[in-house]
Amino acid sequence: MIRAALSLAFAASIALGESEEIIYDYDMHVAPLLERYCVDCHGPNKQKSKFRVDAFDRLMTPGSSDEMPVVPYAPMESPLMEYLLMPKSDEYAMPPEGEPTPTAEEIVLISQWIYHGATSSEIARAKLPLSDQLADSGWSAVENLRARGAIVHKVEAVTTGLFVDLRGIGSMLSPTNADHLMQLAPRIVEMNLSGMNAGALSATDWSQFGRLQRLNLSRAQIAADAIAGLSRLTELAHLNLYGTTLDEPNRLALTQLKTNRLYLGSTGLTGSQIDDLIKTLPDTQIYADIDHQGFHQITIEARNNSTTFRPDEPKPTAP
Amino acid sequence: MTSRREFLQKSAMGFGTLALSGVMEQELLASPMPLYPKVPHFAPRAKHVIFLYMDGGVSQVDSFDPKPQLAKEHGQAPKFTVDATVFNNNGNLLKSPWEFNRYGESGLPVSDLFPHIGSCADDLCVVRSMTAFSPNHPNANYALHSGHVLSGRPSMGAWVSYGLGTLSQNLPSYVVIHGGQVPSGGMQCFGNGFLPANHGGSVFLTDHPVLNNTTPQEDTAAMQRRKLEFLYEMDGDLEARLSHAEAIESAIQNYELAFRMQMEVPEVTDISQESAATKKLYGIDAPYENTRTYAAQCLMARRLVERGVRFVELTINPGNGDRWDQHTNLIDGHQKNAMAVDQPIAALIKDLKARGMLDDTLLVFSGEFGRTPFAQGTNGRDHNPQGFSMWMAGGGIKGGMTYGATDEYGYRVIENKLTVHDLHANMLHLMGIDHTRLTYRYSGRDVRLTDVHGEIIPEWFA
């Protein structure tokens, strides 16, 4: 009940309030302007003055200067406004002379956002406890999975993304638990199903994990179309299939994956199949089984040739 | 009368609320399990640590910090000022008896002591600019583990457990797999200090039973359960009469965990379930006995991490003559110590990598200090806290790199001088913890593992 009330209050605070007052929001009002005028030099490509504005927390963090770029409630004390309002002849003026620059209305909008506290509704949501972030159905799915031994929590303190480790519920992902899981699927960033029978999740199910970045399916059992579903996930960077038998449809679908790291040891793939895959997916780091032969060669050489590992033979003399 | 479950809930609320405000979510505070995983401050790169504790102090100039100048001036009196050492029986400069080879694409130099670890060079971040707070074993060991030279502070593993809980509810969050060599300063190096007792290191042995006191003495499980219920009842009554009952709450939680461990521990420590190839890889069949023991420890470490244990620490084996503490007979002692750990550690790195576990498991290889580049007597090396090497691998660490430097003799740090506070700060950082915000109120202030120190070193991160 308290949770519902909090959610309502939260919803009201980001929508138009009762007085129809505009709520100035970073994501809605400010981010698009920064994206248009500033991110080229203060974003992922360039970080002039070590300052980035391509995310709320970056905008609120000083670059090479010690000053906080934005002072909430005080636009005229905020260096950001100072740079925006300087005459373009000043070398510190931003954007610099000759570059596209925000209109007067847009500058006023930024200053109003600061005047009203410089907040971000997305960050505010991300700060809430999980129980307040989720709808009732989502929260009951969390409680159900936790009660069965799963670990479900936020990936980090301020986020809407989830970490889910299902190993505690036993070796089988039952249809009921799969239903609970699917309630949360679009939010899950990292998931561990290692050692489990995850056959209940079809390609259609898998394709709903839109934010999934890391997935551990090692020593698991998966549906024949699982990899096809996973290949639709653009965020999936890290996929562990070590020890998971891959039948023909799954093996063929591997070429469609968009992961950066792919673990394929003990999956039943032959050396030449893995070599082919390495050629097909040049941007993917593929890990196969350990080179046992090469490893033992080091042992043999160390014992035979080096002066190091011959404890039973005459010691090398001290230098 | 309160039911046991209600009691556990209440007691978890009791100290959890005090201890972990700001670290974990309110909803998790209600969890009956104090080791339930906590939400990290920021997205972690590492979820687990395996700390390869090289008790005694590996010689940096014989392992990861080659110094050709020592060979040039071998046998000559040092031209630099020599500070007092522990034994103060300082001789002439002593070149390394071992050759260095460059390994991997990075060309990282590693001595002949570690041919297997050398083969993992591209995964290693070798730090050559560590310094220690004390030239004495016990104090340096306390500092390495707790950031403080005196005994009684919580070990790094206990802090990690306190900050993050564990991903396995049937195993302790901090396990020490004991090779048998008790560190100078004692097993309290692995203690929980003033943190709740749930977080102290649990010491597993390599022989079965790995943990004596989880073997039930009752004939039936039902009898054991009844005894435990009675114990809870009595503890609960005591707790109700006391205002500050953290120790009792921890004891109750520990009984509960020990009960659950009875099931899990024999299975997780049973390395006979591993394939013959894996056992051979680690060196379970090696001719040298201590290689076999350390191989079992490394394999067990992987199995514990696989099941969610947060922090695993390995002590070394006795029977190599001495720990890495070659005041005399450097060649024989370092050789035996290296032979015991080299293959098993490299196997661990490669096995974790193939299984996709190295990405979120941080390995740290360090002693409490280094050794002098000049001889103690004629064929040993004394303690050197002024400059030594350690390395990390996995868990978000950039491989194939070195960081920091000692002078041309390997005696003092001349570039990027670090202390154990910096190591701890970065270990916590990789695990998603802001080391300045992981605090525990003790003795009137909010105490940190890193005290008021600790620099984050972004160059180390992949």
GROMACS .gro file of C-alpha atoms in nm, chain B residues 53 55 137-143 145 151-153 155 174 176 178 180-191 203 313 315 323 368:
model
   34
  372TYR     CA    1   4.879  -1.491  -0.075
  374ASP     CA    2   5.341  -1.564   0.248
  456HIS     CA    3   5.617  -1.029   0.887
  457PRO     CA    4   5.330  -1.006   1.136
  458ASN     CA    5   5.273  -0.634   1.095
  459ALA     CA    6   5.314  -0.643   0.718
  460ASN     CA    7   5.071  -0.936   0.706
  461TYR     CA    8   4.813  -0.751   0.912
  462ALA     CA    9   4.858  -0.450   0.684
  464HIS     CA   10   4.504  -0.805   0.493
  470SER     CA   11   4.616  -0.703   1.473
  471GLY     CA   12   4.242  -0.700   1.522
  472ARG     CA   13   4.117  -0.516   1.215
  474SER     CA   14   4.046  -0.862   0.679
  493TYR     CA   15   3.495  -1.556   0.270
  495VAL     CA   16   4.051  -1.941   0.328
  497HIS     CA   17   4.459  -2.342   0.397
  499GLY     CA   18   4.902  -2.546   0.603
  500GLN     CA   19   5.145  -2.257   0.633
  501VAL     CA   20   5.009  -2.043   0.916
  502PRO     CA   21   5.107  -1.684   0.842
  503SER     CA   22   5.334  -1.500   1.074
  504GLY     CA   23   5.086  -1.305   1.286
  505GLY     CA   24   4.848  -1.597   1.294
  506MET     CA   25   4.518  -1.695   1.140
  507GLN     CA   26   4.367  -1.371   1.270
  508CYS     CA   27   4.498  -1.219   0.946
  509PHE     CA   28   4.175  -1.362   0.803
  510GLY     CA   29   3.948  -1.248   1.084
  522VAL     CA   30   3.923  -2.198   0.698
  632GLU     CA   31   4.218  -1.676  -0.020
  634THR     CA   32   4.771  -1.983   0.192
  642ARG     CA   33   5.774  -1.962   0.327
  687GLU     CA   34   5.352  -0.885   0.239
   0.00000   0.00000   0.00000
